[in-house]
Each structure stands twice: as structure tokens, then as C-alpha cells.
Coordinates of C-alpha atoms in Angstrom, one line a residue:
Chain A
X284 CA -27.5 299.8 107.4
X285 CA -25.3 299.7 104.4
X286 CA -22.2 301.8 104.8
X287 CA -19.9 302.8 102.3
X288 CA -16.5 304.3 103.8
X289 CA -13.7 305.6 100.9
X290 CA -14.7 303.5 98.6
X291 CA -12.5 303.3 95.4
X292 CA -12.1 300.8 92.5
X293 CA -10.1 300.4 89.1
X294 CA -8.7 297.4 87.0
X295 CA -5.8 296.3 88.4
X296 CA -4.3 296.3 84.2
X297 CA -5.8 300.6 84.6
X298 CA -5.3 301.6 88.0
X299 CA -4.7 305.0 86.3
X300 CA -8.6 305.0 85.2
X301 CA -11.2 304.8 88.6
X302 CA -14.4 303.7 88.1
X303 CA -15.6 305.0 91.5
X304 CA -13.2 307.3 93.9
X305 CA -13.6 307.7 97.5
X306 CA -17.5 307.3 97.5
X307 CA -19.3 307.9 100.6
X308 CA -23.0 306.3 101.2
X309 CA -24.8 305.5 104.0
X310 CA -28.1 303.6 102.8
X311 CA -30.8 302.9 105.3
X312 CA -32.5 299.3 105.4
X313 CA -36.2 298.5 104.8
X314 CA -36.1 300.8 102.3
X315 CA -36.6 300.8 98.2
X316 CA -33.3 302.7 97.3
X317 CA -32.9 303.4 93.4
X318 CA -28.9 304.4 92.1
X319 CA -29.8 306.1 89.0
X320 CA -26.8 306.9 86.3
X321 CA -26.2 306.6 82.9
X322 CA -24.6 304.0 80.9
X323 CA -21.4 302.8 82.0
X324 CA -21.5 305.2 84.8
X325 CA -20.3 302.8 87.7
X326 CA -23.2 301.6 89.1
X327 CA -23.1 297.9 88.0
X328 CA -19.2 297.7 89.3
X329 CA -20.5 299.0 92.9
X330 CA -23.6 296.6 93.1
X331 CA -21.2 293.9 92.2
X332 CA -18.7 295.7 94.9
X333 CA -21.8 295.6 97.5
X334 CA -22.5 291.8 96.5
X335 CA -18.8 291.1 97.4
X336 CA -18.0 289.3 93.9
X337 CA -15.5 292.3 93.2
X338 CA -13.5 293.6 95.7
X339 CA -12.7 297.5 95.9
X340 CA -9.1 298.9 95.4
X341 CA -9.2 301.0 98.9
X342 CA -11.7 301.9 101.5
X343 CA -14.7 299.4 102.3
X344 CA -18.3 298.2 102.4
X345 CA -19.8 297.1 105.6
X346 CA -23.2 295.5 105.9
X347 CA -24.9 295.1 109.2
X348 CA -21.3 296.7 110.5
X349 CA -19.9 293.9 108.9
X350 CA -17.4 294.3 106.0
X351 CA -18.0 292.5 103.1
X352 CA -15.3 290.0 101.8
X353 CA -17.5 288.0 99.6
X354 CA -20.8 287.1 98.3
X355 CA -23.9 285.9 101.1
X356 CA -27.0 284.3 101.2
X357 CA -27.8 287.9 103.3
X358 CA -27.5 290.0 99.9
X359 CA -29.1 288.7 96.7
X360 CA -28.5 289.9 93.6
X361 CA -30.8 290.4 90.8
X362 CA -28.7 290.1 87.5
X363 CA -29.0 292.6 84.4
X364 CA -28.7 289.5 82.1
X365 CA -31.1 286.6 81.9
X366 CA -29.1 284.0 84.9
X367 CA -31.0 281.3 85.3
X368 CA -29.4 278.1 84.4
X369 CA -30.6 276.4 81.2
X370 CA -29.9 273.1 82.6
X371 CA -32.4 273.2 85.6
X372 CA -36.0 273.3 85.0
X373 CA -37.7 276.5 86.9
X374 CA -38.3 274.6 90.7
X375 CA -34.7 273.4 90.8
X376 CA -33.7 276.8 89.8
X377 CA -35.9 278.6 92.1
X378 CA -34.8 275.8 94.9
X379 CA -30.6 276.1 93.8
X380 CA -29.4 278.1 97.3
X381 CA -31.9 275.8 98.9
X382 CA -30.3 272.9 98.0
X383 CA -26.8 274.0 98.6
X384 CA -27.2 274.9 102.1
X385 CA -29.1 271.3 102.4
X386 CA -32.7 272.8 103.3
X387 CA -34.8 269.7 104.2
X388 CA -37.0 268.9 101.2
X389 CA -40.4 269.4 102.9
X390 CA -39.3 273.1 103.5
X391 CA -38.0 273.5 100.1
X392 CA -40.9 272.6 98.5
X393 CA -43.2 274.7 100.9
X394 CA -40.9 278.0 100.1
X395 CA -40.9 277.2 96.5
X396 CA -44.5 276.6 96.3
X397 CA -45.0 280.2 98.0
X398 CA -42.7 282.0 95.9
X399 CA -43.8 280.3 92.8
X400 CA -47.1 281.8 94.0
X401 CA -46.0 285.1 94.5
X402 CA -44.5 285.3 91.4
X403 CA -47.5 283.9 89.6
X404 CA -45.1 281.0 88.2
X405 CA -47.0 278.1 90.1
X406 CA -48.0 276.9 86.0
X407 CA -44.3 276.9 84.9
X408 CA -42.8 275.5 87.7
X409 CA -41.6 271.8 85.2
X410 CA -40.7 274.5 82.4
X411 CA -36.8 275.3 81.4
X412 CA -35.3 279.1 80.6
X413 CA -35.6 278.7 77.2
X414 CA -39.0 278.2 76.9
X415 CA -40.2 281.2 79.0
X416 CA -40.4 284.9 78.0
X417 CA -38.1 287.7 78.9
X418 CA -40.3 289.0 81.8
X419 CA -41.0 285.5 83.1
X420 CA -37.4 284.3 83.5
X421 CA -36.5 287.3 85.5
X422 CA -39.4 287.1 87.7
X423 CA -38.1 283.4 88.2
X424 CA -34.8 285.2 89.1
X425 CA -36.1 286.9 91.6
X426 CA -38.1 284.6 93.3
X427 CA -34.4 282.4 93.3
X428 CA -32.9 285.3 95.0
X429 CA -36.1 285.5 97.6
X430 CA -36.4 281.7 98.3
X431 CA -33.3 282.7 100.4
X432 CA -34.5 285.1 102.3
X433 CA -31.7 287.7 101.7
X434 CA -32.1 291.2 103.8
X435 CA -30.8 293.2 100.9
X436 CA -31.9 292.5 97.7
X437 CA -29.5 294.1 95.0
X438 CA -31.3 294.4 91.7
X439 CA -29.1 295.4 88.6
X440 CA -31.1 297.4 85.8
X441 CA -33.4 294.1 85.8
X442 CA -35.8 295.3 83.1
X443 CA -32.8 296.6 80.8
X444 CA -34.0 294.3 78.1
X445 CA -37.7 293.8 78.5
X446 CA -40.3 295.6 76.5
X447 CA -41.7 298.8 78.2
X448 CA -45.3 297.2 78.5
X449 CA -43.6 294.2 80.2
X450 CA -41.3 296.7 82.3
X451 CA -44.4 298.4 83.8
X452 CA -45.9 294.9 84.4
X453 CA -42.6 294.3 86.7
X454 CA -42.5 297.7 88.0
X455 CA -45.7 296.6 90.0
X456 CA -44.6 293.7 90.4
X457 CA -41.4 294.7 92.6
X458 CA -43.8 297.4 94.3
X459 CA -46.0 294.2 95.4
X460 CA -42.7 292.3 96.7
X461 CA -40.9 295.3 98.4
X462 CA -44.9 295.8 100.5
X463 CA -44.9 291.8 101.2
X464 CA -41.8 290.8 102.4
X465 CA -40.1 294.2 103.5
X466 CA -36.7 294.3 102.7
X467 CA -33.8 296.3 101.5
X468 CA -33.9 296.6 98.2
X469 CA -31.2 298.6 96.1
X470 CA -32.1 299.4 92.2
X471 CA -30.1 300.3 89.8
X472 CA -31.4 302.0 86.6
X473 CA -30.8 304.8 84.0
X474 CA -34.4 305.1 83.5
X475 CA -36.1 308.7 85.2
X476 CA -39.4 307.4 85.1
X477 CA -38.9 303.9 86.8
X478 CA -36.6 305.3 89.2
X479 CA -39.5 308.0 90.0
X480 CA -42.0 305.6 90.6
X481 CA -40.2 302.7 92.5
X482 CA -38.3 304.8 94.9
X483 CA -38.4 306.2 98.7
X484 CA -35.1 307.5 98.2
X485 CA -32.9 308.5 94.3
X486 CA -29.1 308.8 94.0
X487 CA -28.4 310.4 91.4
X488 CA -24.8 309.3 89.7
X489 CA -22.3 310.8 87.5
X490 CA -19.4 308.9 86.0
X491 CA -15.5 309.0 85.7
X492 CA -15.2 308.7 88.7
X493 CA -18.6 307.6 89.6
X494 CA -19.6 310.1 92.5
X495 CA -22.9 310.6 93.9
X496 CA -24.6 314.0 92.3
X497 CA -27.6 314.6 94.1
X498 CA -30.1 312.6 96.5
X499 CA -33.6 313.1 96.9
X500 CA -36.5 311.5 98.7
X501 CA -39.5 310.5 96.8
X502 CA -42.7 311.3 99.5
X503 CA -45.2 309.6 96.7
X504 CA -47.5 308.1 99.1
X505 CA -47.9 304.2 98.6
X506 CA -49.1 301.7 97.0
X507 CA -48.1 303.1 94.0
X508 CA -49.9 302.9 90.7
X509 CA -49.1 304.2 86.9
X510 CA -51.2 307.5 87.4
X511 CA -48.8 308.7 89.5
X512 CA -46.4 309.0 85.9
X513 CA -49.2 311.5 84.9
X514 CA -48.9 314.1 87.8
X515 CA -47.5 317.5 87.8
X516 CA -45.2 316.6 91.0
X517 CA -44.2 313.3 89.0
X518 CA -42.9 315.4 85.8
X519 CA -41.2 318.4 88.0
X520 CA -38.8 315.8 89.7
X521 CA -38.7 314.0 86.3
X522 CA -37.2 317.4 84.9
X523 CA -34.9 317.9 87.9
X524 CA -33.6 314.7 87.3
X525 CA -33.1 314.8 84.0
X526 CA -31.0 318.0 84.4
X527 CA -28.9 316.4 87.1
X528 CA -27.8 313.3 84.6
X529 CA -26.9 315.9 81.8
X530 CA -24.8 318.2 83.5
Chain B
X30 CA -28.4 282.5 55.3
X31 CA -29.9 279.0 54.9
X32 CA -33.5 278.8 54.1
X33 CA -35.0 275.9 56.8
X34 CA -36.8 272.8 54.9
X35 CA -38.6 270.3 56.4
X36 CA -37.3 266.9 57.3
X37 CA -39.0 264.9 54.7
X38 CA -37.2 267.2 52.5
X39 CA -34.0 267.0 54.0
X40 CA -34.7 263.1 53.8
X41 CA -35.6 263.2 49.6
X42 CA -32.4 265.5 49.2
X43 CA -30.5 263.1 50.9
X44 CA -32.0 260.0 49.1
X45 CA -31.0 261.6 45.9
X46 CA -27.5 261.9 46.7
X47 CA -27.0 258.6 47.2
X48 CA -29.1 257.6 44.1
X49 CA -26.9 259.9 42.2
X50 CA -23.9 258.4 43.2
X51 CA -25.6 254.8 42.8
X52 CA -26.5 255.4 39.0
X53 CA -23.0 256.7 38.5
X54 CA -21.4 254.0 39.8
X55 CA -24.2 251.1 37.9
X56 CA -23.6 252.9 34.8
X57 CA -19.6 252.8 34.9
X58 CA -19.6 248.9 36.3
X59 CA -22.6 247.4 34.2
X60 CA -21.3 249.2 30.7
X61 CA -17.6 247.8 32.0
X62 CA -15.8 250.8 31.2
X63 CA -13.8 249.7 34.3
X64 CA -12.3 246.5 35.3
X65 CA -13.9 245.0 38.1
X66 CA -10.7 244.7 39.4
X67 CA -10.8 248.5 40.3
X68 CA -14.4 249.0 40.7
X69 CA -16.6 246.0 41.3
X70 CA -20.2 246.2 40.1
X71 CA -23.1 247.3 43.4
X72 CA -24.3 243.4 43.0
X73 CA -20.9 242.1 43.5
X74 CA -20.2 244.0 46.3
X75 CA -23.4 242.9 47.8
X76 CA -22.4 239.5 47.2
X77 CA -19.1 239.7 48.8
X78 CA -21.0 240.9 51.3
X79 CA -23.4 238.1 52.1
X80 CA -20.8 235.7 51.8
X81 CA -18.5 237.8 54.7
X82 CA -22.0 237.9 56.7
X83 CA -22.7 234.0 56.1
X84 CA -18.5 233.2 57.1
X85 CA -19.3 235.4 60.5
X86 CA -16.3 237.3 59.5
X87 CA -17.8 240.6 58.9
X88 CA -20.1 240.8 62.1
X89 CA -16.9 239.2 63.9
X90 CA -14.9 242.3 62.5
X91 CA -17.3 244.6 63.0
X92 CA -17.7 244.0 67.3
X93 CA -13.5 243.7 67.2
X94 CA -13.1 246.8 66.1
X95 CA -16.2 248.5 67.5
X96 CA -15.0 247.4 71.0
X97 CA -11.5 249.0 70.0
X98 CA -13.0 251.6 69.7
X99 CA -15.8 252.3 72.8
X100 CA -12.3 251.1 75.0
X101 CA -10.2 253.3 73.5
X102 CA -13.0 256.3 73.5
X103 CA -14.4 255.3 77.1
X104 CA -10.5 255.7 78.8
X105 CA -9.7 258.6 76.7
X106 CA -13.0 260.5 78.5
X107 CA -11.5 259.2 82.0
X108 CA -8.0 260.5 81.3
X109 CA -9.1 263.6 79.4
X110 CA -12.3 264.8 81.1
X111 CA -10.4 265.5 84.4
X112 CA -7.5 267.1 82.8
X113 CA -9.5 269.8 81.2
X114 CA -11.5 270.7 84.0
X115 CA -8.4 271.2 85.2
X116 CA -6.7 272.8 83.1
X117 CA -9.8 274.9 82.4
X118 CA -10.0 275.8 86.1
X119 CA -6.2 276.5 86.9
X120 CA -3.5 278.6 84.7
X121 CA -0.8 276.8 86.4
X122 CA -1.7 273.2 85.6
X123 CA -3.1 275.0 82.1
X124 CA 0.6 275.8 81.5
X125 CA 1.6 272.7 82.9
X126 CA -0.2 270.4 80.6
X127 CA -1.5 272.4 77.8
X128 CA 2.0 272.6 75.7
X129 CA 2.7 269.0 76.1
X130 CA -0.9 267.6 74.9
X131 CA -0.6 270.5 72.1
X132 CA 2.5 269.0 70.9
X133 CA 1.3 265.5 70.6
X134 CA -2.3 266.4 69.2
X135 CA 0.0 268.1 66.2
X136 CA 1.4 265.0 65.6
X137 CA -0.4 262.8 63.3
X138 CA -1.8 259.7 66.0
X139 CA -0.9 257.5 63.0
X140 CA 3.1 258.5 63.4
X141 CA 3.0 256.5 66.9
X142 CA 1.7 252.9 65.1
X143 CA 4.9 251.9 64.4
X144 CA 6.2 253.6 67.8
X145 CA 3.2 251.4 69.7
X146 CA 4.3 248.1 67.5
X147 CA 8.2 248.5 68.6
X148 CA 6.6 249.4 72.7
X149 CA 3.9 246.6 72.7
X150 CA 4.0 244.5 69.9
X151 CA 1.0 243.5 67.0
X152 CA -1.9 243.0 69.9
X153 CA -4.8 245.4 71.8
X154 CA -2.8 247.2 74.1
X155 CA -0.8 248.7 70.7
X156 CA -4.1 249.6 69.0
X157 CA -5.5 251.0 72.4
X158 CA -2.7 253.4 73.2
X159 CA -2.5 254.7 69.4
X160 CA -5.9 255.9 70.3
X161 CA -5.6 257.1 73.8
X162 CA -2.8 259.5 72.2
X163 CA -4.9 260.3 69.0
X164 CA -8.1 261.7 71.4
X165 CA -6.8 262.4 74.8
X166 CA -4.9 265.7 73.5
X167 CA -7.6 266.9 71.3
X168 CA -10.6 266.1 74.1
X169 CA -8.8 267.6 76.8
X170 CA -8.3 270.7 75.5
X171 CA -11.7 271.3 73.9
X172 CA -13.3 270.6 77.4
X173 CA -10.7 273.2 79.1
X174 CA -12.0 275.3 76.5
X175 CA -15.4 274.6 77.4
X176 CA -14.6 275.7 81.0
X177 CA -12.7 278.5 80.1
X178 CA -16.0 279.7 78.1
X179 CA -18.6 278.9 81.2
X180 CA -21.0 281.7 81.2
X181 CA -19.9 284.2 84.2
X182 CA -23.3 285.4 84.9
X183 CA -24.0 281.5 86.0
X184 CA -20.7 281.4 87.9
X185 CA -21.7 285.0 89.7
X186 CA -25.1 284.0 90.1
X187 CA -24.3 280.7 91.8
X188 CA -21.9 282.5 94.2
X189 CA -24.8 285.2 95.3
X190 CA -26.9 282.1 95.8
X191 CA -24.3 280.7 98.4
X192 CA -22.1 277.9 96.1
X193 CA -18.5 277.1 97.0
X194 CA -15.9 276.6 94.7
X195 CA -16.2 273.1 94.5
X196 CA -20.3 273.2 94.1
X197 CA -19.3 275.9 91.2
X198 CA -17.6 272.9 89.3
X199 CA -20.3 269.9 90.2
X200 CA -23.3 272.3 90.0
X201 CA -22.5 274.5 87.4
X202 CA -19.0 274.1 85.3
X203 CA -19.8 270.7 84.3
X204 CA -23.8 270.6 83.7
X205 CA -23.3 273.7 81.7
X206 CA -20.2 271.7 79.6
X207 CA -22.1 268.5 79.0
X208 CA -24.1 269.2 75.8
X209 CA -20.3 270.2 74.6
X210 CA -18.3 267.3 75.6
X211 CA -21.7 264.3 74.0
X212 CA -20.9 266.7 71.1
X213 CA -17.5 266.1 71.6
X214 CA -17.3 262.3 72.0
X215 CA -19.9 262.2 68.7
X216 CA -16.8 263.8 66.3
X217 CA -14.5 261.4 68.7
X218 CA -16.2 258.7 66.7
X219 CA -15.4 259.8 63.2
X220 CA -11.4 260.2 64.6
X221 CA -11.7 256.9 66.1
X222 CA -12.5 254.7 63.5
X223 CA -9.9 256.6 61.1
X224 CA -7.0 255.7 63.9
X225 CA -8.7 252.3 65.2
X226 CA -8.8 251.3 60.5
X227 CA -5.5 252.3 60.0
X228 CA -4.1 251.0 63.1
X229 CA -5.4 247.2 61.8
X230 CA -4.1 247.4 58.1
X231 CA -0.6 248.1 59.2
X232 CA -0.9 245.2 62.3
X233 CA -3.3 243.2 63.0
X234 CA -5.3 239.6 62.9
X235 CA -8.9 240.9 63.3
X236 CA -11.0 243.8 63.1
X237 CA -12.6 245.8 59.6
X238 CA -9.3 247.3 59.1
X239 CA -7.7 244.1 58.8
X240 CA -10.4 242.4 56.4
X241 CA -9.6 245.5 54.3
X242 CA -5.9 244.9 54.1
X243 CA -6.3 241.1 53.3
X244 CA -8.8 241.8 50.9
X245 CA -6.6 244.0 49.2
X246 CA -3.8 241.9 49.3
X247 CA -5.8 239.2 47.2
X248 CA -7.1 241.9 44.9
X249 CA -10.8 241.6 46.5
X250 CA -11.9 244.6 45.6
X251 CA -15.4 243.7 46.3
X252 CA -14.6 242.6 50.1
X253 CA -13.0 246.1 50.5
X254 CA -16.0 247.7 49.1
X255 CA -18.3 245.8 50.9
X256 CA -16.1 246.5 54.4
X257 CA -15.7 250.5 53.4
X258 CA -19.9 250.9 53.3
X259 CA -19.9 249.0 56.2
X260 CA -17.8 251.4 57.8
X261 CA -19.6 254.2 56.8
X262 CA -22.8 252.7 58.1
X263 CA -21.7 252.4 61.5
X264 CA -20.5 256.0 61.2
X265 CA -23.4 257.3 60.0
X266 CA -25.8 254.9 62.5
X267 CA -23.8 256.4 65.6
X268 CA -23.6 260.4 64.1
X269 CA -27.5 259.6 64.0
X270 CA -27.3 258.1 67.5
X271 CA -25.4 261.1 69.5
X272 CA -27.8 263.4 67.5
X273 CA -30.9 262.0 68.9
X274 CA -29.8 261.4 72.1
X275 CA -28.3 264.8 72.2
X276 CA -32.3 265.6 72.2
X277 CA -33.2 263.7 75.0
X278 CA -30.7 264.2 77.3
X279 CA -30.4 268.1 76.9
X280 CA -33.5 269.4 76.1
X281 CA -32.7 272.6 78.0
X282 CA -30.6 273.5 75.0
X283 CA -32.1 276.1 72.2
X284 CA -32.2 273.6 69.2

């Protein structure tokens, strides 16, 4: 369980100006939670408040009942921008939190040869950033952030800046993660229709302060597929949705 | 914007240059419009130049001042190198340092020659420390720039992924700096032979910027001539080598 208690955060140089004032969340785990919001609504500066490499101005976030002081191998984070690091070549990448918390090499290679696999990436694996597309380098992102087998997975608008035929490609492909290997995982996005069809549960955000404006559950049975965008139900939460970001 | 052209064409553009400047020069010394005194002829320079390359001198001067020069570079790194990941990593030492190496990189490294003369007499130590205070300053604080300019997504994503603060320096600060600081060390080059030249002509019994001086003195124009292209060869020979290995050794980097 991911609680969120009075949670409040400005700039120290504004602390006139709050970014998010005295939220209150309580987020289930196992669970495919989607924060939806506009543009500089918030909801980056709270996923980077829940992966502890900000910390709030009052109140707190406790994971597990723990509070969080800092980043952990036990949340990943998924980043908006490409991360990877030019320098290392898609394994080493993949195997970086490996190697810091001094895995033994036969296990690193095993978890990076199943992840590689998962990710379809098992070709590229000698290949650096630069030479791999858009979509390809954040799926190498992720499977960085699974090699380490984090209980939360905190992804931040991750298909932001991919092509929509490529963001539907990865749409499926987080469905096909989030049925494998059962974890937390908390979305961000401003886009209705992804939000819609990744979701079991939608917060719905509004900004200055960032406050929570309306929940719902998505009951679309699973596994998902594309079709479901087509659906009457689909476009009648669509249109609720919709409403609830504009006013 | 520039138009990209091919590297044969870059080559022939090139070629041309120097043929350009070649004629010029043919037509001025062969037709004598200048005393040779001035401007020696392109076959007399070549000649002074075989007989400085028969007498060992020039090859002689050439490793003198070239290992000037890789000394003076190669302690410069060790001094510099640390103090900017410093000062790149800590406002306090930043403020510390930063104003002192700022004041002395303002000050034209040629200024301290006579400075290093009085301190440690004609001989290497002189022509080494006129170069440790020509490059440290400016090194160190391109490389805590560098630092200062590290990518925060890599630094955020390396802490999500479990890296202390030292592992953010070794594993991320200082790969992610290194195509800057070869770069670096490349222009280092060019500012060292400048310093390491004029640091022989005003004191000193060997190296290219002492055969330079002497020749002068004797009104050998042609020696000069033939020691100034040799200079510029060597430049030129090591831009091309930092360039190519820049290549190989980062070829991670979006050329």
C-alpha cells in the first residue's frame, strides 16, 4: 500500500506557489494505477516525490508503512525523457543496478537474458542508445527498472514523445508486463484514451494546487486489446473524463 | 546552415588551400620581389630543412620540446582533473578555488616566463611550471563545467537504480565527461606548444622554440621557416590524432 498523508510541496525560492497542497491518496498494490492531468499539473513533481528524489515541504509518503526518505531499488522509475546512458551499450545498461549492488555475474546474465527476452531486445543487446529508436530505448528503460525487481514501478508519461503507432505498440506492451510479473505500477499521463485502456483504477488531477478531482475504476475485463477504444462504454468514460480535465 | 560534402571533397578543398598559398608564395620568392632574407624561396626552406634533419638537430628538437610538452599536459590533467570534479561537485570548494584559477587563467601564461626564470632559473622545471599555470586554470574549470552540465535524468536515473554518491561520480559524472575532457586535452595541444615555443626563445638550449630564436638571430630565415612548418605539422598530425581516436574510444557519442 502506498499512502499519502498531507502531502504538500513548493520550491523552496516560491514557497508562496504549491505545486500540490495537502493531498491525500491511498493507492492499493498489484494494481495498474493511472494519475491522469494535464500539462504541468503536478504529477511529474509527485512521482518524483513517491520515488524519494524530491522531498515534500510537509506531510509524507509511506511505502509498505514505510516513509520514504530517498530513492530504492523497491520503486523504479520509468523516466519521461530518453535515460539510458549513452556510454553503456544496452546489457550493461539493462545490468547497471545489477552491478551496483554486486549481483554475481551468472545471475546477471540470466536476468538480463530474460528481460532482454521479454522486451524483445535479445538482437540489440551489444547496441548503444543512439542507435536505437524512440520506442526501443524506452522499452530498454524499462526492462533496467525490472531487472531489479522493484514492487512499484513508477512510470512517468513514458510514451510522451513516441509516435502514436509506436505508443499503442507499448500500450500492449506494458499490458503484457503488468499480466507477467504482477506489480504495482503507477502511470502518469494526460492522454484519455491510454489512461482508459491501461487502467484498473484513474485519478483524475487538476492543477495549482494539484488535487485529486475524481477517481474511477475501469471494470474493462482483461487482457485488453485495441477494440476496446471502439466501444460505446470506452467513449462514455472517455467523455466523462474529458469533462473532468476541463473544468 | 552548412551543406555536408563528402570527405574526398573536404580533402580536394583542403589540397587547394595549401596549393594556393604554395603558388603565392613560388611566385613572390622565384620572381624575387622579396629578399630571401625575409622570405626564403619553398626549395630553400626544404633545404635548410634536410640539412637540420641530416645534423639530428631538428628530430632532437622536435622530441625536446614534444616531451615538454606531454609532461607538462600529463600533470596538468593530474592537478586539474580532480579539482574540477571538485569544484563541479561542491559550491564551497567551487568558491574556494574557482576565483583564484580565474584570476591566473586571465593572466597571459607567457607573463610568468620571466617570473619562472627569476624562481627556477633557464632549465625544465621553469618551462614545466609556465605550463602547468598556462592549462591547469583553464582545464579545471572547463571540466567543473562539464560536471556542472551532467545530464540530471542520468543522475536521477542512476539513484532510482540504487547508486550512491560516490558510484554517481565513478559510474556516471565522469564517463559521461570523458568525450569532453579528450576534447579538451586536443585544444590543450594547440595552447601547449604556443606556451612550451615561447617559453624556449626567451630561455633555453634546446627544443623547436630555441632553433627558431638562434636561427633568427643569424638571419636564417629558412631554418625558422623550415622549424615553423614543422610545427604546424605536429599540430596538425596530433588535431588529426585526438579526432580519430575520439571515434574509437567514444562511439556512443552522436557524431
Amino acid at each position: 500500500m502506498l499512502e499519502i498523508k498531507n502531502l504538500s510541496f513548493h520550491y523552496p525560492e516560491q514557497p508562496e506557489s504549491s505545486i500540490i497542497q495537502n493531498l491525500n491518496l491511498e493507492i492499493p498494490t498489484n494494481q495498474l494505477i493511472v494519475f491522469l492531468g494535464g500539462s504541468g499539473c503536478g504529477k511529474s513533481t509527485l512521482i518524483q516525490l513517491i520515488a524519494g528524489l524530491i522531498s515534500p515541504s510537509s506531510g509524507c509518503i509511506k511505502y509498505e508503512g514505510e516513509e520514504i526518505l530517498g530513492p530504492s531499488l523497491h520503486r523504479g522509475l520509468v523516466f519521461q525523457q530518453f535515460s539510458l546512458f549513452p556510454w553503456l551499450n544496452v546489457a550493461d545498461n539493462v545490468t547497471f543496478g545489477l552491478k551496483l549492488k554486486k549481483t554475481p555475474p551468472s545471475e546477471q546474465e540470466y536476468l538480463l537474458d530474460h528481460y532482454l527476452q521479454l522486451t524483445k531486445l535479445s538482437p540489440y543487446r551489444n547496441y548503444y542508445p543512439r542507435s536505437l529508436s524512440g520506442g526501443m530505448q524506452q522499452r530498454v528503460a524499462i526492462a533496467r527498472t525490472l531487472v531489479n525487481n522493484p514492487n512499484l514501478i513508477l512510470m512517468d508519461e513514458p510514451f510522451g514523445s513516441l509516435d502514436p503507432e509506436i505508443r499503442e505498440q507499448m500500450q500492449d506492451f506494458i499490458l503484457q508486463i503488468y499480466q507477467q510479473e504482477k506489480k504495482t505500477i503507477l502511470f502518469i499521463t494526460h492522454d484519455v484514451r491510454e489512461a482508459l485502456f491501461l487502467a484498473d483504477s484513474i485519478y483524475v488531477f487538476t492543477p495549482n494546487p494539484l488535487r485529486v478531482k475524481a477517481h474511477y475504476p475501469i471494470t474493462f475485463p482483461r487482457p485488453r486489446t485495441h477494440e476496446l477504444k471502439y466501444t460505446d462504454a470506452f467513449f462514455e468514460l472517455e467523455k466523462q473524463l474529458v469533462e473532468d480535465l476541463r473544468t | 546552415m552548412k551543406t555536408p560534402i563528402s570527405k574526398t571533397t573536404y580533402f580536394l578543398f583542403a589540397a587547394v588551400g595549401f596549393i594556393c598559398l604554395l603558388s603565392l608564395w613560388s611566385l613572390i620568392t622565384y620572381q624575387e620581389w622579396v629578399s630571401p632574407i625575409f622570405l626564403p624561396s619553398p626549395s630553400k626552406v626544404l633545404n635548410a630543412f634536410w640539412t637540420l634533419l641530416k645534423a639530428n638537430v631538428l628530430p632532437y628538437d622536435v622530441c625536446v620540446s614534444f616531451a615538454r610538452i606531454i609532461l607538462g599536459i600529463v600533470l596538468s590533467f593530474c592537478i586539474a582533473f580532480p579539482l574540477g570534479i571538485f569544484m563541479g561537485l561542491s559550491k564551497k570548494i567551487e568558491a574556494l578555488i574557482e576565483p583564484l584559477l580565474s584570476f591566473i587563467r586571465y593572466v597571459p601564461a607567457s607573463c610568468f616566463i620571466p617570473l619562472a626564470i627569476i624562481w627556477f632559473g633557464i632549465g625544465e622545471l621553469e618551462k614545466l611550471i609556465v605550463l602547468l599555470l598556462g592549462l591547469t586554470p583553464y582545464v579545471a574549470i572547463l571540466i567543473a563545467g562539464f560536471v556542472i552540465k551532467t545530464n540530471k535524468v542520468f543522475l536521477d536515473a542512476a539513484r532510482t537504480l540504487g547508486a550512491s554518491e560516490k558510484q554517481l561520480v565513478f559510474r556516471i559524472i565522469i564517463p559521461s565527461i570523458f568525450p569532453y575532457v579528450w576534447d579538451t586535452l586536443r585544444i590543450c595541444f594547440g595552447t601547449a606548444w604556443t606556451l612550451i615555443i615561447i617559453a624556449e626563445i626567451v630561455g633555453a638550449s634546446s627544443g623547436l622554440g630555441q632553433l627558431i630564436a638562434n636561427a633568427g638571430r643569424f638571419l636564417q630565415t629558412a631554418q625558422v621557416f623550415a622549424a615553423i612548418f614543422v610545427i604546424g605539422t605536429l599540430g596538425f598530425l596530433t588535431d588529426y590524432f585526438f579526432k580519430w581516436t575520439y571515434g574509437r574510444f567514444f562511439p556512443w557519442m552522436n557524431s
